[in-house]
Short mmCIF file of C-alpha atoms in Angstrom, two decimals:
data_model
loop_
_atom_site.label_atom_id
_atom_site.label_comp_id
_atom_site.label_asym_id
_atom_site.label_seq_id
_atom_site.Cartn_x
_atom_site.Cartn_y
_atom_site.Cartn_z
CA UNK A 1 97.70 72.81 136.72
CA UNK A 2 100.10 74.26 139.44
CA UNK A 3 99.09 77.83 137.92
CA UNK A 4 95.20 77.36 138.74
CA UNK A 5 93.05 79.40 138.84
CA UNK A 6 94.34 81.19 135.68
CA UNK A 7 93.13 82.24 132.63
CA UNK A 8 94.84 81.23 129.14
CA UNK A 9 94.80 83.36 126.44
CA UNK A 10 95.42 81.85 122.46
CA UNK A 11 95.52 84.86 119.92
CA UNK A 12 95.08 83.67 116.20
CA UNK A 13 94.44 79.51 116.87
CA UNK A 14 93.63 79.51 113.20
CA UNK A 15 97.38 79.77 112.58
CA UNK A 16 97.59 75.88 114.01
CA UNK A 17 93.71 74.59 114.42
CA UNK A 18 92.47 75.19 111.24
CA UNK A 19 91.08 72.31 109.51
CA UNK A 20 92.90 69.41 108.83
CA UNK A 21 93.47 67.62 105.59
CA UNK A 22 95.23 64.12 104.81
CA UNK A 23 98.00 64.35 102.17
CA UNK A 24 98.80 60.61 100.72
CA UNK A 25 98.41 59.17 104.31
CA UNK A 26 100.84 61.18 106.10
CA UNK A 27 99.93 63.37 109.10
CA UNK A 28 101.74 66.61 108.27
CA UNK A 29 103.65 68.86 111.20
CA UNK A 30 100.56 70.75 111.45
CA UNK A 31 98.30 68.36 112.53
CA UNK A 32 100.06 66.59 115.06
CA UNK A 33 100.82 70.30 116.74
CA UNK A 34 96.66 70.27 116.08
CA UNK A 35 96.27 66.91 117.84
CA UNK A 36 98.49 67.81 120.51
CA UNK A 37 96.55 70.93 121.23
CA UNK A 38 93.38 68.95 121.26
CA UNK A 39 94.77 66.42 123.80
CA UNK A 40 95.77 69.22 126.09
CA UNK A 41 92.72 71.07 126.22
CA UNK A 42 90.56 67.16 126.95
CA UNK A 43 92.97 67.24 130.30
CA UNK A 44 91.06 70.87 131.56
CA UNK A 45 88.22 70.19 133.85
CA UNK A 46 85.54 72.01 134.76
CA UNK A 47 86.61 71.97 138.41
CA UNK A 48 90.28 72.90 138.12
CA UNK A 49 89.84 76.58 137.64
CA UNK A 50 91.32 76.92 133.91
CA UNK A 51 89.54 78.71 131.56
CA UNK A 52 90.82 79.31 127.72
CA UNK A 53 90.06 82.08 125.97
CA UNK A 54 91.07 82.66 121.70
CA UNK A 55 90.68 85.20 119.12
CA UNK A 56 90.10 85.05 115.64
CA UNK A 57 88.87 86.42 112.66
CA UNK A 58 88.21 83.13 110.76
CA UNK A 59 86.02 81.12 113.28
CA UNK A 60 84.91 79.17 109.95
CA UNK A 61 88.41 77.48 109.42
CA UNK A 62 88.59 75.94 112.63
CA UNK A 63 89.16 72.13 113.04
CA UNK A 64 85.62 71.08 114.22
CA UNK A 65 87.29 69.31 116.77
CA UNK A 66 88.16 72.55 118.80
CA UNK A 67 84.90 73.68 118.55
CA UNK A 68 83.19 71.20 120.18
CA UNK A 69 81.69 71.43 123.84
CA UNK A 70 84.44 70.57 126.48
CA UNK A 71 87.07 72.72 124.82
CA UNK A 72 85.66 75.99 123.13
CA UNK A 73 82.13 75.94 124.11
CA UNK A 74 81.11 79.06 123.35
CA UNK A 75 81.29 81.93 120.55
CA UNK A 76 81.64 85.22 121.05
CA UNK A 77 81.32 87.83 117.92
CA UNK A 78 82.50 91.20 118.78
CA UNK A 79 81.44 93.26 115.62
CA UNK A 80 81.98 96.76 114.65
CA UNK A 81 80.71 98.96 117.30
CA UNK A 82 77.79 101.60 116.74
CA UNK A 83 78.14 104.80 117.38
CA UNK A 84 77.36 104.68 121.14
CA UNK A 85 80.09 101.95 121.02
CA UNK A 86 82.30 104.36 119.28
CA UNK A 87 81.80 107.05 121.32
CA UNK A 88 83.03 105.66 124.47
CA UNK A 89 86.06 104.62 122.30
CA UNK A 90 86.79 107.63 121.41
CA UNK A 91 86.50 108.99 124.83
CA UNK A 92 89.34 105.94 126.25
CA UNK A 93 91.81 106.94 123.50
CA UNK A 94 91.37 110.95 124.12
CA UNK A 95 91.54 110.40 127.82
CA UNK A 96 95.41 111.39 128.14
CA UNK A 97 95.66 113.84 124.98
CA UNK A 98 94.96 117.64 125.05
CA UNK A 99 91.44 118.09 123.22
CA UNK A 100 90.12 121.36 122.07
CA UNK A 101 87.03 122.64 123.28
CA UNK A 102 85.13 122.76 119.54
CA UNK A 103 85.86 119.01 119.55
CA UNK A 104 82.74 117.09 119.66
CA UNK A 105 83.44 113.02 120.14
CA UNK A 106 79.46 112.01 119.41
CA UNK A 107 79.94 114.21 116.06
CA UNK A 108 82.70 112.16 115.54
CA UNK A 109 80.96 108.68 116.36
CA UNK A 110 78.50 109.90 114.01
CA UNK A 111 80.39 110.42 111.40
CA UNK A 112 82.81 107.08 111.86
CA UNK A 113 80.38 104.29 111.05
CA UNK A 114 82.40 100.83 110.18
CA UNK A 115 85.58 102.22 111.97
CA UNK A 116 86.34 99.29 114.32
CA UNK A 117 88.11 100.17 117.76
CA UNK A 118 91.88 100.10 115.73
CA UNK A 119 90.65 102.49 113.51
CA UNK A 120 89.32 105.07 115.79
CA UNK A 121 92.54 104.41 118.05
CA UNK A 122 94.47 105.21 115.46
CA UNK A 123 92.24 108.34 113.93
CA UNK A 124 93.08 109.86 117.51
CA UNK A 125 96.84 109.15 117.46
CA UNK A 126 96.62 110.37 113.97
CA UNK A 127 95.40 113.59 115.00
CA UNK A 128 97.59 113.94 117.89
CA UNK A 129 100.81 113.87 115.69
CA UNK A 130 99.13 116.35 112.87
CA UNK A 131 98.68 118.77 115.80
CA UNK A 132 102.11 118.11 116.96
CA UNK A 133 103.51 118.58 113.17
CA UNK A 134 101.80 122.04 113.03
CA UNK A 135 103.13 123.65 116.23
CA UNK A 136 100.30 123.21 118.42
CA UNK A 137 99.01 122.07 121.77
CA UNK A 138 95.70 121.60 121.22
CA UNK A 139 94.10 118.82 119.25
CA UNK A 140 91.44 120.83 117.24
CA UNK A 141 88.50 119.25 115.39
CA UNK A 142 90.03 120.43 112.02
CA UNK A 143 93.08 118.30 112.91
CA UNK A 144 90.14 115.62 113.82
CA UNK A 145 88.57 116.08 110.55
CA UNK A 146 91.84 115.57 108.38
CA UNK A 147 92.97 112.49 110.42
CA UNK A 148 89.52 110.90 109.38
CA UNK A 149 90.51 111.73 105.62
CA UNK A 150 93.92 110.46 106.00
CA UNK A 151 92.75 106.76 108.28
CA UNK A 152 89.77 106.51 105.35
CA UNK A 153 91.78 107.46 101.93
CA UNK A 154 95.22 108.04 103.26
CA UNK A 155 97.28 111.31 103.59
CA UNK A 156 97.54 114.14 100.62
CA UNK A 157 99.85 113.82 97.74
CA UNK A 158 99.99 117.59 97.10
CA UNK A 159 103.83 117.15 95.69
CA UNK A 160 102.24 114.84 93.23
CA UNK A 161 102.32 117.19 89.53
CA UNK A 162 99.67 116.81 86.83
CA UNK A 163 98.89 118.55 84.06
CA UNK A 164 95.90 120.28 82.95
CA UNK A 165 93.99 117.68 81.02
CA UNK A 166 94.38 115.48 84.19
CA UNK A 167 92.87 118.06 86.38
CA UNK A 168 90.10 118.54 83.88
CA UNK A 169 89.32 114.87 84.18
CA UNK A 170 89.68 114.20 87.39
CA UNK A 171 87.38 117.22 87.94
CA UNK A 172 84.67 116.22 85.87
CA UNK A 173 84.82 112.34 87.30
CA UNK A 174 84.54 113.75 90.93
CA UNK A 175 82.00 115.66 90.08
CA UNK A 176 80.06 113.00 88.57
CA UNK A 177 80.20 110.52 91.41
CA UNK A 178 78.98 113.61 93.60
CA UNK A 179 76.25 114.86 91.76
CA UNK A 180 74.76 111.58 90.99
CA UNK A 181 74.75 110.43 94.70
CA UNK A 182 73.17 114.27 95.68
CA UNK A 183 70.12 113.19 93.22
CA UNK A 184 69.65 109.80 94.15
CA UNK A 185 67.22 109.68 97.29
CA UNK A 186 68.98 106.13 98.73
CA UNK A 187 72.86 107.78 98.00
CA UNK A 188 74.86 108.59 101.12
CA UNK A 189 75.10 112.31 101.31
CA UNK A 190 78.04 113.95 99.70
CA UNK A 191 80.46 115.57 102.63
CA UNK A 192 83.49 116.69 100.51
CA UNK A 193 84.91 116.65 97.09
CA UNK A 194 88.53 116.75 96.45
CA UNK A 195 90.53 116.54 93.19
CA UNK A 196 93.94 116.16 95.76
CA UNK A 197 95.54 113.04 95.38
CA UNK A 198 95.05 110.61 98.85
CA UNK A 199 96.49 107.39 98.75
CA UNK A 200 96.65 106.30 95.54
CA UNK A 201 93.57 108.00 94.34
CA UNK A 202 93.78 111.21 92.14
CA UNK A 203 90.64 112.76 93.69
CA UNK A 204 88.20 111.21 95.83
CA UNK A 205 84.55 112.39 96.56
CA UNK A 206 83.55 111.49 100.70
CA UNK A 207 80.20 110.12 101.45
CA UNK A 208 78.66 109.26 104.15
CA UNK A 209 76.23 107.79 105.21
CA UNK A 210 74.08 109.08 107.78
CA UNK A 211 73.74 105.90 110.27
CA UNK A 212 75.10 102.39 110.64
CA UNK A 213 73.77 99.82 108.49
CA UNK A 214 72.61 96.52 109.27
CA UNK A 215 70.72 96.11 106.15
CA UNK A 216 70.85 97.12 102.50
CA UNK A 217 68.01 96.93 100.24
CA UNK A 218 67.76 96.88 96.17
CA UNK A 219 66.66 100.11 95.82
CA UNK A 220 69.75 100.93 97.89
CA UNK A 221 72.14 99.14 96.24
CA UNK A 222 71.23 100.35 92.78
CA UNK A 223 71.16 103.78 93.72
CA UNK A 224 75.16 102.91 94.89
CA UNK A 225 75.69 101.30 91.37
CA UNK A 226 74.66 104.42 89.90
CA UNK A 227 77.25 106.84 91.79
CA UNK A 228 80.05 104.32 90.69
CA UNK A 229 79.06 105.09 87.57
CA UNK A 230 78.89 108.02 87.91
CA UNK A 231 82.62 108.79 87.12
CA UNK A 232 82.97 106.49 84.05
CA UNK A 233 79.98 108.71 82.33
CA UNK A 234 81.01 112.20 83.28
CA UNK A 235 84.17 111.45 81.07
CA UNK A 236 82.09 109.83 78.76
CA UNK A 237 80.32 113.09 78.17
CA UNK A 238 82.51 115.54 79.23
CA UNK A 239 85.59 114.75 78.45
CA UNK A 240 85.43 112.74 75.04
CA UNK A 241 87.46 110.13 76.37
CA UNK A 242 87.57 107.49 78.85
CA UNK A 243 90.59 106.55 81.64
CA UNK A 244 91.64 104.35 83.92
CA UNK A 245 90.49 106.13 86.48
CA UNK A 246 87.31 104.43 86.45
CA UNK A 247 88.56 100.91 87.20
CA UNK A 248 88.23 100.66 91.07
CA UNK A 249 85.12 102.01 90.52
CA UNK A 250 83.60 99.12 88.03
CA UNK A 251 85.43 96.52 89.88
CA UNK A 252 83.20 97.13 93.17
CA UNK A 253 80.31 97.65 90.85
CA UNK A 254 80.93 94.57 89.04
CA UNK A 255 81.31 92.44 92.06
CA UNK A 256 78.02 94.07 93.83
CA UNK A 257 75.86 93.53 90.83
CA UNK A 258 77.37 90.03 90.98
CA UNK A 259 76.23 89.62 94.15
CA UNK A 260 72.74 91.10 93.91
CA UNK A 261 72.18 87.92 90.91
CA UNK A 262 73.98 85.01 92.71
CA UNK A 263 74.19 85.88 96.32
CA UNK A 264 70.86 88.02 97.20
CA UNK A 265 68.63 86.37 94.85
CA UNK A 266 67.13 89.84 93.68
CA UNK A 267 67.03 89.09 89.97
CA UNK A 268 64.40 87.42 87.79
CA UNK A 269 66.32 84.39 87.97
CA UNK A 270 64.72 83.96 91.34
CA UNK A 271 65.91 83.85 95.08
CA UNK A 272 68.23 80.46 94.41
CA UNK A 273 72.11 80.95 95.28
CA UNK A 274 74.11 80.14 92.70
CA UNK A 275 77.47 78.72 93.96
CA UNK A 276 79.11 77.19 96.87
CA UNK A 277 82.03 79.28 98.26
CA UNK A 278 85.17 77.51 98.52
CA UNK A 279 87.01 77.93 101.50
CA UNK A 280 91.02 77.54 101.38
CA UNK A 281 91.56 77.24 104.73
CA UNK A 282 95.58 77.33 104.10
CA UNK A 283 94.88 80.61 101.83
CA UNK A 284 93.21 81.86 104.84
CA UNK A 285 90.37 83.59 102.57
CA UNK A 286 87.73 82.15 100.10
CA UNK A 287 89.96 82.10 96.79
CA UNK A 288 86.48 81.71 94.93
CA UNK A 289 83.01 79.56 94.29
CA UNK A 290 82.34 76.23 93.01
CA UNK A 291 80.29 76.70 89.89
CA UNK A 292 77.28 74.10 90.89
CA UNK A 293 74.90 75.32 87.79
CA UNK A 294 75.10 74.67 84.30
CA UNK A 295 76.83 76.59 81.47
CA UNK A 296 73.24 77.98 80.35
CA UNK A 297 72.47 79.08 83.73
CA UNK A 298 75.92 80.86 83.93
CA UNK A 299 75.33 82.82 80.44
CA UNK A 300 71.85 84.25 82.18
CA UNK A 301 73.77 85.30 85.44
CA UNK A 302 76.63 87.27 82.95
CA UNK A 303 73.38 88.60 81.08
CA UNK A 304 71.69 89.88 84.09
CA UNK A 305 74.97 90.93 85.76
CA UNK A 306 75.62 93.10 82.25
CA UNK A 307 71.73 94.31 82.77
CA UNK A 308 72.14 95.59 86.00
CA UNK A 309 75.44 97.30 84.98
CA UNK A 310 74.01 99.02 82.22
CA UNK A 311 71.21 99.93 84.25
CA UNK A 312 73.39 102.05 86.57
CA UNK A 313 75.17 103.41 83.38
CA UNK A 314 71.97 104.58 81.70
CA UNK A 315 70.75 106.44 85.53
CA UNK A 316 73.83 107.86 85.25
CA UNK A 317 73.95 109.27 82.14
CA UNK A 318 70.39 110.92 82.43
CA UNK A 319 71.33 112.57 85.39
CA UNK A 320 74.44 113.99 84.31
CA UNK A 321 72.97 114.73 80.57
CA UNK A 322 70.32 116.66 82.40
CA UNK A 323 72.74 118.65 84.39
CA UNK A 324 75.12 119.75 82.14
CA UNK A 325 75.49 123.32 83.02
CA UNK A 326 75.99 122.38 86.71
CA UNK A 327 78.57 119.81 85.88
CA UNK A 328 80.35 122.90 84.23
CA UNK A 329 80.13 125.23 86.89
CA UNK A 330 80.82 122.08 89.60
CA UNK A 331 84.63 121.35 87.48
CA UNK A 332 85.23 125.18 87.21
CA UNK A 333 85.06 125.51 90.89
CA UNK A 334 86.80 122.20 91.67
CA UNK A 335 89.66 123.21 89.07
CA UNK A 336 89.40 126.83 91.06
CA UNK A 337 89.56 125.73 95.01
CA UNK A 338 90.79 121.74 94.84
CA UNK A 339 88.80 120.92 97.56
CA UNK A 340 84.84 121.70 98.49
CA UNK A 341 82.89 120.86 101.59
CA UNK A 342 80.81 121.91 104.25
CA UNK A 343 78.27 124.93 102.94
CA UNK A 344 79.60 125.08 99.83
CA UNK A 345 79.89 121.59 98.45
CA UNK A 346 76.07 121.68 99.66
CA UNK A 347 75.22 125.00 97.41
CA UNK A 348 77.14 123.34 94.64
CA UNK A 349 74.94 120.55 95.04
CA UNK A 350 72.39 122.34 95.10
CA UNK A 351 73.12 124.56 92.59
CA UNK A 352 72.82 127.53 94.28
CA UNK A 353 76.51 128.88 94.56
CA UNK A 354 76.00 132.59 93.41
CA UNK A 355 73.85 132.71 96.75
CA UNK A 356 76.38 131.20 98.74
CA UNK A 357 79.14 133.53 97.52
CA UNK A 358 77.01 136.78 98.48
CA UNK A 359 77.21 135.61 101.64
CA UNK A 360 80.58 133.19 101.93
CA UNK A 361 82.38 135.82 103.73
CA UNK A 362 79.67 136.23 106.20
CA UNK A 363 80.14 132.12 106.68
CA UNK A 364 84.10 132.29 107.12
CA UNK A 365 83.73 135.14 109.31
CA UNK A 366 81.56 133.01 111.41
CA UNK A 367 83.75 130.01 111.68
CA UNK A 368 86.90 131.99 112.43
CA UNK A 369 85.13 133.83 115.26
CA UNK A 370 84.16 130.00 116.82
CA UNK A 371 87.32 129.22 116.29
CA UNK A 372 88.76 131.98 118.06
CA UNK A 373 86.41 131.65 120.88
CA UNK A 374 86.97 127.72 121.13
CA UNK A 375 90.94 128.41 121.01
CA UNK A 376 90.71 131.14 123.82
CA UNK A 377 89.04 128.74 125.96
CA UNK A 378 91.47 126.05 125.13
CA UNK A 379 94.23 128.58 126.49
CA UNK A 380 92.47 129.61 129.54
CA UNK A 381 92.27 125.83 130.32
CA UNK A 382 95.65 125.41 129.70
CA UNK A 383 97.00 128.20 131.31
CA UNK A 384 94.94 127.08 134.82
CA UNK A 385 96.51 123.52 134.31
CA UNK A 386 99.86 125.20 134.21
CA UNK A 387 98.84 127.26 137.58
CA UNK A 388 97.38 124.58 139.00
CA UNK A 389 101.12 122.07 138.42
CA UNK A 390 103.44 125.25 139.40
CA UNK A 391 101.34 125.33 142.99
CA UNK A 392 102.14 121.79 143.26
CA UNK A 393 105.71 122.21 142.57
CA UNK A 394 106.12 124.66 144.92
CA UNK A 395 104.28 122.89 148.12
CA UNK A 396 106.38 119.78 146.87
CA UNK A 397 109.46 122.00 147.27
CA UNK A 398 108.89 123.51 150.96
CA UNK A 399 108.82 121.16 153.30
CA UNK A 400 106.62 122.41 156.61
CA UNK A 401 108.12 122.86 159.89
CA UNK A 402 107.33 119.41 161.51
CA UNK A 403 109.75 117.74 158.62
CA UNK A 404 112.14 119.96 159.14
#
């Protein structure tokens, strides 16, 4: 190696050393540019100053061969950072951009868990060209805040036109999904509720929860089957009719209650797994399981899958049945404002909104004047940068009398 000492860098090997797989006897194109890789790397010693370095998200794929000690020895996961991780992030890609004073990056890394570095660089970016859009100079933590929306559910779809009936039920199903996860002690707490289309969603309700999880436990998980629910009954009850509006929400119910029989073992059918998952390495995903339990033993996993289901559905409906009057008043005001959060989604949780609007112009009053305050700061700071560059300008611009 006339380049040694040097470091070689192979992003994505999956792409050409994933596992390899004889077709009637032939060695396809793949696998002799896989055996040729393999060859290289055996003429890399330990003493020649070379060392190889790869990236990938499917580790699992990977011809065995390359995994083997004398070419990739060792494994390295980098996983989702935690929220000291994600502060420092956050502080790299706001180095260069101008920050407002009210913006707080560790209430930010708090409120980001499961953003990976991309998504965070990209919330900042985000929030750098909404504050650009609006005529500003100053990133401020509302722009912040509506960048998170936009990176988690995408950007508003105000232009999109429904009619009333719509509204109504997408009122009414937000408002179900939020009010069961308030009641629900192992819910993530309820942040915002919109009935503004993001993405492709018609409304969306924004949980959160309030650290990073490692772990989930039963009690956890059914509590989460419940609030997906939780939309599906609301128009159940409320609205006399059921949409598709629902259908995201089963499908990740379906597949978690799934998961809780065959993959967790947390049913009465005991802790076994039941499958194999098959991994299609040219797919690059697992396209599904290979059924290794008989047809009786499948009927009992559908049975307990549709028990756990209509557990959720049942929690559900008690809550919401119980709360009728407060589902009311919840749609009235959604219907009303089209988006609540902060103090008042909590008093509408808590149904005590007639307190909170004796005193909701004390609140705004309070957040304008910190905003105020925070975006006089920002211009003192920015007029003192522009001080500080003019005084540069001008000792740049007169030479002293030795030059001359």
């Amino acid at each position: 190696m006339k380049n040694a000492p040097c470091i070689i860098f192979i992003d994505e090997p999956d792409s050409v050393g994933h596992g390899r797989e004889v077709k009637n006897g032939a060695t396809s194109e793949h696998e002799q540019t896989l055996n040729q890789l393999l060859s290289a790397m055996d003429g890399f010693d330990s003493n020649k100053g070379v060392v190889v370095l790869a990236a990938t998200n499917r580790p699992e794929v990977l011809d065995p061969a390359l995994l083997r000690p004398g070419r990739f020895d060792r494994q390295i996961v980098v996983d989702t950072p935690d929220v000291r991780g994600r502060e420092k992030i956050l502080t790299v890609h706001a180095k260069d951009k101008p920050i407002g004073s009210d913006v707080d990056l560790s209430k930010i890394a708090k409120i980001t868990p499961g953003f990976t570095g991309a998504d965070l660089a990209n919330l900042m970016n985000e929030s750098a060209l909404l504050t650009a859009r609006r005529g500003k100079k100053i990133i401020t933590m509302r722009e912040v805040s509506e960048s998170m929306e936009r990176v988690i559910a995408g950007p508003e779809r105000k232009g999109r036109v429904l009619n009333e009936r719509t509204k109504h039920t997408i009122a009414y199903h937000e408002s179900g999904h939020a009010l069961v996860g308030h009641l629900l002690d192992h819910a993530d707490p309820v942040h915002k509720i919109s009935i503004i289309s993001r993405g492709r969603a018609l409304g969306y309700t924004l949980s959160i929860p309030d650290e990073d999880k490692v772990l989930n436990s039963l009690s956890e998980m059914k509590d989460e089957l419940a609030v997906f629910m939780g939309g599906r009954v609301a128009e159940e009850i409320f609205c006399d009719d059921v949409t598709t509006g629902a259908s995201n929400d089963l499908e990740r119910a379906s597949k978690m209650a799934r998961a809780i029989v065959t993959q967790y073992g947390m049913s009465p059918l005991g802790t076994q797994v039941f499958g194999q998952p098959n991994h299609e390495v040219f797919l690059g995903r697992d396209y599904g399981n290979t059924q290794d339990y008989s047809e009786e033993t499948a009927r009992r996993i559908d049975e307990e899958v549709a028990k756990i289901m209509k557990e959720a559905h049942d929690r559900a409906h008690k809550i919401l049945a119980d709360h009728a009057d407060q589902m009311d008043l919840m749609a009235s005001v959604l219907l009303e404002r089209e988006t609540v959060e902060g103090e008042a989604c909590e008093a509408l949780l808590d149904n005590k909104w007639d307190e909170y609007l004796a005193r909701e112009d004390e609140i705004i009053a309070a957040k304008e004047a910190e905003e105020a305050a925070a975006r006089a700061k920002d211009a003192e700071l920015l007029a003192a940068q522009g001080d500080g560059e003019g005084a540069q300008t001008a000792a740049a611009s007169s030479p002293d009398a030795g030059e001359t």
